[in-house]
mmCIF file of C-alpha atoms in Angstrom:
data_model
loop_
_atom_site.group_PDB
_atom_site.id
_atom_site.type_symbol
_atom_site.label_atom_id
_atom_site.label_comp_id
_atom_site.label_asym_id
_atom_site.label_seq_id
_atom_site.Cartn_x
_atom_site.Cartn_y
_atom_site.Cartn_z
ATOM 1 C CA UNK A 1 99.862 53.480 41.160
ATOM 2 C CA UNK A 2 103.115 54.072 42.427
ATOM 3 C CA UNK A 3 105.121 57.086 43.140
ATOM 4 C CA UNK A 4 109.104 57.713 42.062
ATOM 5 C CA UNK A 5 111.099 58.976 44.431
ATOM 6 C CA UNK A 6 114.824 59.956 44.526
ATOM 7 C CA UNK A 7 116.323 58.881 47.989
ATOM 8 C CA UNK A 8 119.921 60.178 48.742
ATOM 9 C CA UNK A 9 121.680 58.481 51.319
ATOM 10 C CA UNK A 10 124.985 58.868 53.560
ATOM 11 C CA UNK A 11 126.643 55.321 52.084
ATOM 12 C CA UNK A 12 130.480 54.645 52.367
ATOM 13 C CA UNK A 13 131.398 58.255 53.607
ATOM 14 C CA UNK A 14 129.693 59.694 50.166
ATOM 15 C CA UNK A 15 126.168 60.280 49.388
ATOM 16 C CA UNK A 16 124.681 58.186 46.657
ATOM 17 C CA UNK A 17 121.296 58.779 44.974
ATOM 18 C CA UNK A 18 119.150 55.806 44.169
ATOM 19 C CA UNK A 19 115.788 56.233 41.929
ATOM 20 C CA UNK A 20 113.050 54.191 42.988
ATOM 21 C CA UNK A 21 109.280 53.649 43.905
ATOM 22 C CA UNK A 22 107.349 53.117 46.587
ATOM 23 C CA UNK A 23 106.279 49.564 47.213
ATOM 24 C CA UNK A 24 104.652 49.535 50.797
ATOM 25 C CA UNK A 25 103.715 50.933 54.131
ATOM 26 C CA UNK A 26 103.266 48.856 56.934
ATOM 27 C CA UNK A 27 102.558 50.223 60.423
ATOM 28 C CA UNK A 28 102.460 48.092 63.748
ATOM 29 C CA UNK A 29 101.199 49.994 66.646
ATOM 30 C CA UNK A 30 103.801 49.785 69.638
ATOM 31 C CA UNK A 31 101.430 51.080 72.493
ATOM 32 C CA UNK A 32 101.160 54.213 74.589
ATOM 33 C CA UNK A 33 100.727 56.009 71.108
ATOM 34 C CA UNK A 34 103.520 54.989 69.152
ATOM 35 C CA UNK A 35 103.869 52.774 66.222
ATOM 36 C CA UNK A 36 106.690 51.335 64.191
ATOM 37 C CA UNK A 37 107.007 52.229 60.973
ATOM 38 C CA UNK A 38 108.243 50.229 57.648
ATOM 39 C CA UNK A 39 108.251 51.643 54.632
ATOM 40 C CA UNK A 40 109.441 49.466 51.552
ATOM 41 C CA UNK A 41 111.051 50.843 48.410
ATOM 42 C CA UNK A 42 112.842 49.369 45.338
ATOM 43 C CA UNK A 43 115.066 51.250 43.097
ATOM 44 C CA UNK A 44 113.666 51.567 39.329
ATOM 45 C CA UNK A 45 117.971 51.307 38.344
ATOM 46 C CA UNK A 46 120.777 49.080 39.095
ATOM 47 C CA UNK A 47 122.853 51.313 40.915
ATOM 48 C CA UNK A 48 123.297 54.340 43.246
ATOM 49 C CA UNK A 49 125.122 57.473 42.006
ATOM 50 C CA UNK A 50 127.142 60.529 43.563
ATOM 51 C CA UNK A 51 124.442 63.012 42.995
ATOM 52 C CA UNK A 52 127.950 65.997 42.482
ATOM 53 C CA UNK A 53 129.616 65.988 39.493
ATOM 54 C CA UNK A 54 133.433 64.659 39.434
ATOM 55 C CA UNK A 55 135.432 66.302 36.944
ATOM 56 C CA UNK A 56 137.369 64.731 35.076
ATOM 57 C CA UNK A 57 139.080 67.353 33.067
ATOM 58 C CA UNK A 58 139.039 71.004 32.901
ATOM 59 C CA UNK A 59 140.787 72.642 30.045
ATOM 60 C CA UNK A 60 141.554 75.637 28.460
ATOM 61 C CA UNK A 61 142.477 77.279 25.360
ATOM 62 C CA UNK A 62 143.563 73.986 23.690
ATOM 63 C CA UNK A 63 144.647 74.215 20.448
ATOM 64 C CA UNK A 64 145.594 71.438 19.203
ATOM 65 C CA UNK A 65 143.899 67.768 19.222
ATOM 66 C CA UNK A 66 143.234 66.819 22.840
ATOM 67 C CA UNK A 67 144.039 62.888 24.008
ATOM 68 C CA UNK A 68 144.419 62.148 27.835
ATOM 69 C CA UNK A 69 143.802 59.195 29.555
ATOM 70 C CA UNK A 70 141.932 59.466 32.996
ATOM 71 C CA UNK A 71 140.607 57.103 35.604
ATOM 72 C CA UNK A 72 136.905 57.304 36.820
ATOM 73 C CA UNK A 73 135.935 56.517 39.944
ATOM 74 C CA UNK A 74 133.127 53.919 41.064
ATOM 75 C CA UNK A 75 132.532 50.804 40.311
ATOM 76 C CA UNK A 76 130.091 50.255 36.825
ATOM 77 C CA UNK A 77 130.077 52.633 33.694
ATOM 78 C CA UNK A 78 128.539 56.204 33.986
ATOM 79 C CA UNK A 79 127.584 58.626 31.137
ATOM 80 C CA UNK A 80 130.198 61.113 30.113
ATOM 81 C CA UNK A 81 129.272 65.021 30.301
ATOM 82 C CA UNK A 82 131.436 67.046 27.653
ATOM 83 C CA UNK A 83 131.148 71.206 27.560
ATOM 84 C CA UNK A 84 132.713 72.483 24.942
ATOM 85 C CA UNK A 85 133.742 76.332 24.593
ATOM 86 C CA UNK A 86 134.876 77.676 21.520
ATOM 87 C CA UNK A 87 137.293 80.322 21.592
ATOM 88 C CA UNK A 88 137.957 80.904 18.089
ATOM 89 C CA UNK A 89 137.681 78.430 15.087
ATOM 90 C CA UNK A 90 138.856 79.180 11.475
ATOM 91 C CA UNK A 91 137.067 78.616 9.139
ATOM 92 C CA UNK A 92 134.065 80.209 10.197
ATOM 93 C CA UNK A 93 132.077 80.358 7.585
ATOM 94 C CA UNK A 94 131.728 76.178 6.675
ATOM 95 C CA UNK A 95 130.784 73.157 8.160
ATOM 96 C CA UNK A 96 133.121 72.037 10.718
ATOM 97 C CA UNK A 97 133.027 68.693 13.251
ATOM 98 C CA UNK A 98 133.913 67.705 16.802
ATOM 99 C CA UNK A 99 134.411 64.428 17.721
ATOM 100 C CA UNK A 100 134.556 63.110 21.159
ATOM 101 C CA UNK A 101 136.186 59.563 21.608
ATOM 102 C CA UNK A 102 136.789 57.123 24.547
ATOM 103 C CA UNK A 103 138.066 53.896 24.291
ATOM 104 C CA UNK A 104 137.283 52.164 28.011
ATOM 105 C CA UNK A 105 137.685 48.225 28.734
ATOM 106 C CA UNK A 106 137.829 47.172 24.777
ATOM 107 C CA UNK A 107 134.732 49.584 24.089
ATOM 108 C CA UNK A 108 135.214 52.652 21.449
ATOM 109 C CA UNK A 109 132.353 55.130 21.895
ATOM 110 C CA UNK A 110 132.416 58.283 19.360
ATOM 111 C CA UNK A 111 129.799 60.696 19.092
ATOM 112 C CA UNK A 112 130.260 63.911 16.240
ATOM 113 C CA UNK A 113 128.257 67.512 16.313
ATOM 114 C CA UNK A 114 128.619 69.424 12.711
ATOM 115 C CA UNK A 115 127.738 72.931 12.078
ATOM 116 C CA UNK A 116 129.660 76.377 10.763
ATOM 117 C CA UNK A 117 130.859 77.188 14.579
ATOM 118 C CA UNK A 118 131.219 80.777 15.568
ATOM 119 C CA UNK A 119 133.535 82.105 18.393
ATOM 120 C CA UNK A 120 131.561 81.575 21.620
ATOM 121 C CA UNK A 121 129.893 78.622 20.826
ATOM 122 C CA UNK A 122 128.631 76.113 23.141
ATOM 123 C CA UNK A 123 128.481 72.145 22.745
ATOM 124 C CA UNK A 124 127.197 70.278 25.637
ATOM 125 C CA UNK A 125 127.502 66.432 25.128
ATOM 126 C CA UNK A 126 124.890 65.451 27.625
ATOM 127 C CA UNK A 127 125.223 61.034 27.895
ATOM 128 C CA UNK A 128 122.871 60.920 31.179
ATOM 129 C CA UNK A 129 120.320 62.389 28.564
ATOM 130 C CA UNK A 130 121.639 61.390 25.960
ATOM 131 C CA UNK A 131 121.163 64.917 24.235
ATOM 132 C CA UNK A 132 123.753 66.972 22.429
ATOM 133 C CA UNK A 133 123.164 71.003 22.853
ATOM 134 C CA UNK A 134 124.564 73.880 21.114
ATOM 135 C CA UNK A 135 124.029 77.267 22.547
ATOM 136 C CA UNK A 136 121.156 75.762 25.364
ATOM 137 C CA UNK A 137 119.567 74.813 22.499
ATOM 138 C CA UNK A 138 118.932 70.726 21.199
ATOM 139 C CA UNK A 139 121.092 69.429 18.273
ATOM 140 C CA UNK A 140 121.544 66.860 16.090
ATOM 141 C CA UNK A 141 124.287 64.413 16.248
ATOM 142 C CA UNK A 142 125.691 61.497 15.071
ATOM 143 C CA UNK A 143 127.018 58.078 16.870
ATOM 144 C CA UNK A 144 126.734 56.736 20.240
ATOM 145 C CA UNK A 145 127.474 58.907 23.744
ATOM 146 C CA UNK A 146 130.464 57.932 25.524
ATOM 147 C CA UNK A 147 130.443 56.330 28.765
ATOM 148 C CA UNK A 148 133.461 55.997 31.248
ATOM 149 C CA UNK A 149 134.327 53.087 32.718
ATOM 150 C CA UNK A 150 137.924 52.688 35.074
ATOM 151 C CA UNK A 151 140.899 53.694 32.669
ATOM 152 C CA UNK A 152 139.550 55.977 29.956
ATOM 153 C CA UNK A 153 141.494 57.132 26.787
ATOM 154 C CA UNK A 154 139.381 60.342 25.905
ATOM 155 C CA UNK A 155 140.017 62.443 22.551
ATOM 156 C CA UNK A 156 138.485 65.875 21.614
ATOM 157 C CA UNK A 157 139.032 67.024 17.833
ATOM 158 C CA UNK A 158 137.753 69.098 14.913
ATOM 159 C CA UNK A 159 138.754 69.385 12.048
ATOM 160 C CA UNK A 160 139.199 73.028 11.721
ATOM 161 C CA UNK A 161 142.176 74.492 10.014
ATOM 162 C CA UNK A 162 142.814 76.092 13.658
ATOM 163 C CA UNK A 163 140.663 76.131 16.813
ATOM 164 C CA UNK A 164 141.249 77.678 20.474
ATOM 165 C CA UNK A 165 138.476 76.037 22.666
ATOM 166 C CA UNK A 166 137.795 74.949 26.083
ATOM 167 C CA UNK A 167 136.995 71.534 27.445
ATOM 168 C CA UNK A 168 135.052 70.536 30.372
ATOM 169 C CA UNK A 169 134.334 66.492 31.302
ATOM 170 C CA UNK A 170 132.248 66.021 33.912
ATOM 171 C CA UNK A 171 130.300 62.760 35.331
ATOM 172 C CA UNK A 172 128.241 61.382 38.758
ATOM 173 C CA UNK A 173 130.314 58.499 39.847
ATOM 174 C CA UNK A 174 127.962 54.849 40.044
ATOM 175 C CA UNK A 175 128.397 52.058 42.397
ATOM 176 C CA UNK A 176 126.752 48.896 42.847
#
């Protein structure tokens, strides 16, 4: 059967990672001991990415509801990356929500994490695994996971009577 393999690749003055699998080795002996070499992949996804994270945003203590728009770079849509800090939250003893938004090319994604948040809690909106954690660990959510796509008009809310938190977008940058 065959074998995946990640190949990253000096392409365009950035690296870019492609995913693929190994389709077939061909040698063709050259003489005096040497032989040329082929080796044939093809990539298991559309696309290569920036195997670094580009930020997109890093905030902190924001207290109010948080709406920016940002540009992402590449060229097709990549999964959004959302770490969330909280800093203090009040109430803290009921069931509160955040809500992450982006509105990208005529697309609305919005995903929503509910629990009774306590100061120091984590939320990590994972959309390249499309997994939500809180505190490390796995949680349930609701809606889809944002992507990013060119000109992106993200929002971060709860709907806490107050809330000091920290916000952290991150994504790999794709290209054709």
């Amino acid at each position: 059967g065959n074998t995946d393999y990640t190949i990253t690749i000096d392409q365009a003055g950035s690296f870019r990672r492609y995913y693929c699998v190994h389709e077939n080795t061909q040698f063709e002996y050259k003489g005096n001991g040497f032989a040329m070499i082929t080796i044939t992949f093809d990539t298991t996804l559309p696309f290569g990415e920036d195997p670094e994270l580009t930020t997109g945003f890093d905030e902190e203590s924001i207290v109010a509801p948080f709406e920016v728009s940002i540009p992402t770079l590449g060229s097709i849509y990549t999964p959004a990356r959302l770490a969330i800090k909280i800093n203090s939250i009040d109430p803290d003893d009921e069931d509160k929500t955040f809500t992450f938004i982006n509105s990208t090319s005529g697309k609305t994604y919005q995903i929503e994490v509910t629990r009774t948040w306590s100061v120091d809690d984590t939320i990590l909106i994972d959309g390249a695994q499309q997994k939500v954690f809180v505190n490390n660990g796995e949680y349930p959510y609701s809606g889809r996971f944002p992507v990013l796509y060119r000109t992106n008009n993200v929002q971060v809310f709860n709907n806490a009577d107050t809330s000091d938190v920290d916000l952290l977008l991150q994504y790999n940058r794709r290209f054709m």
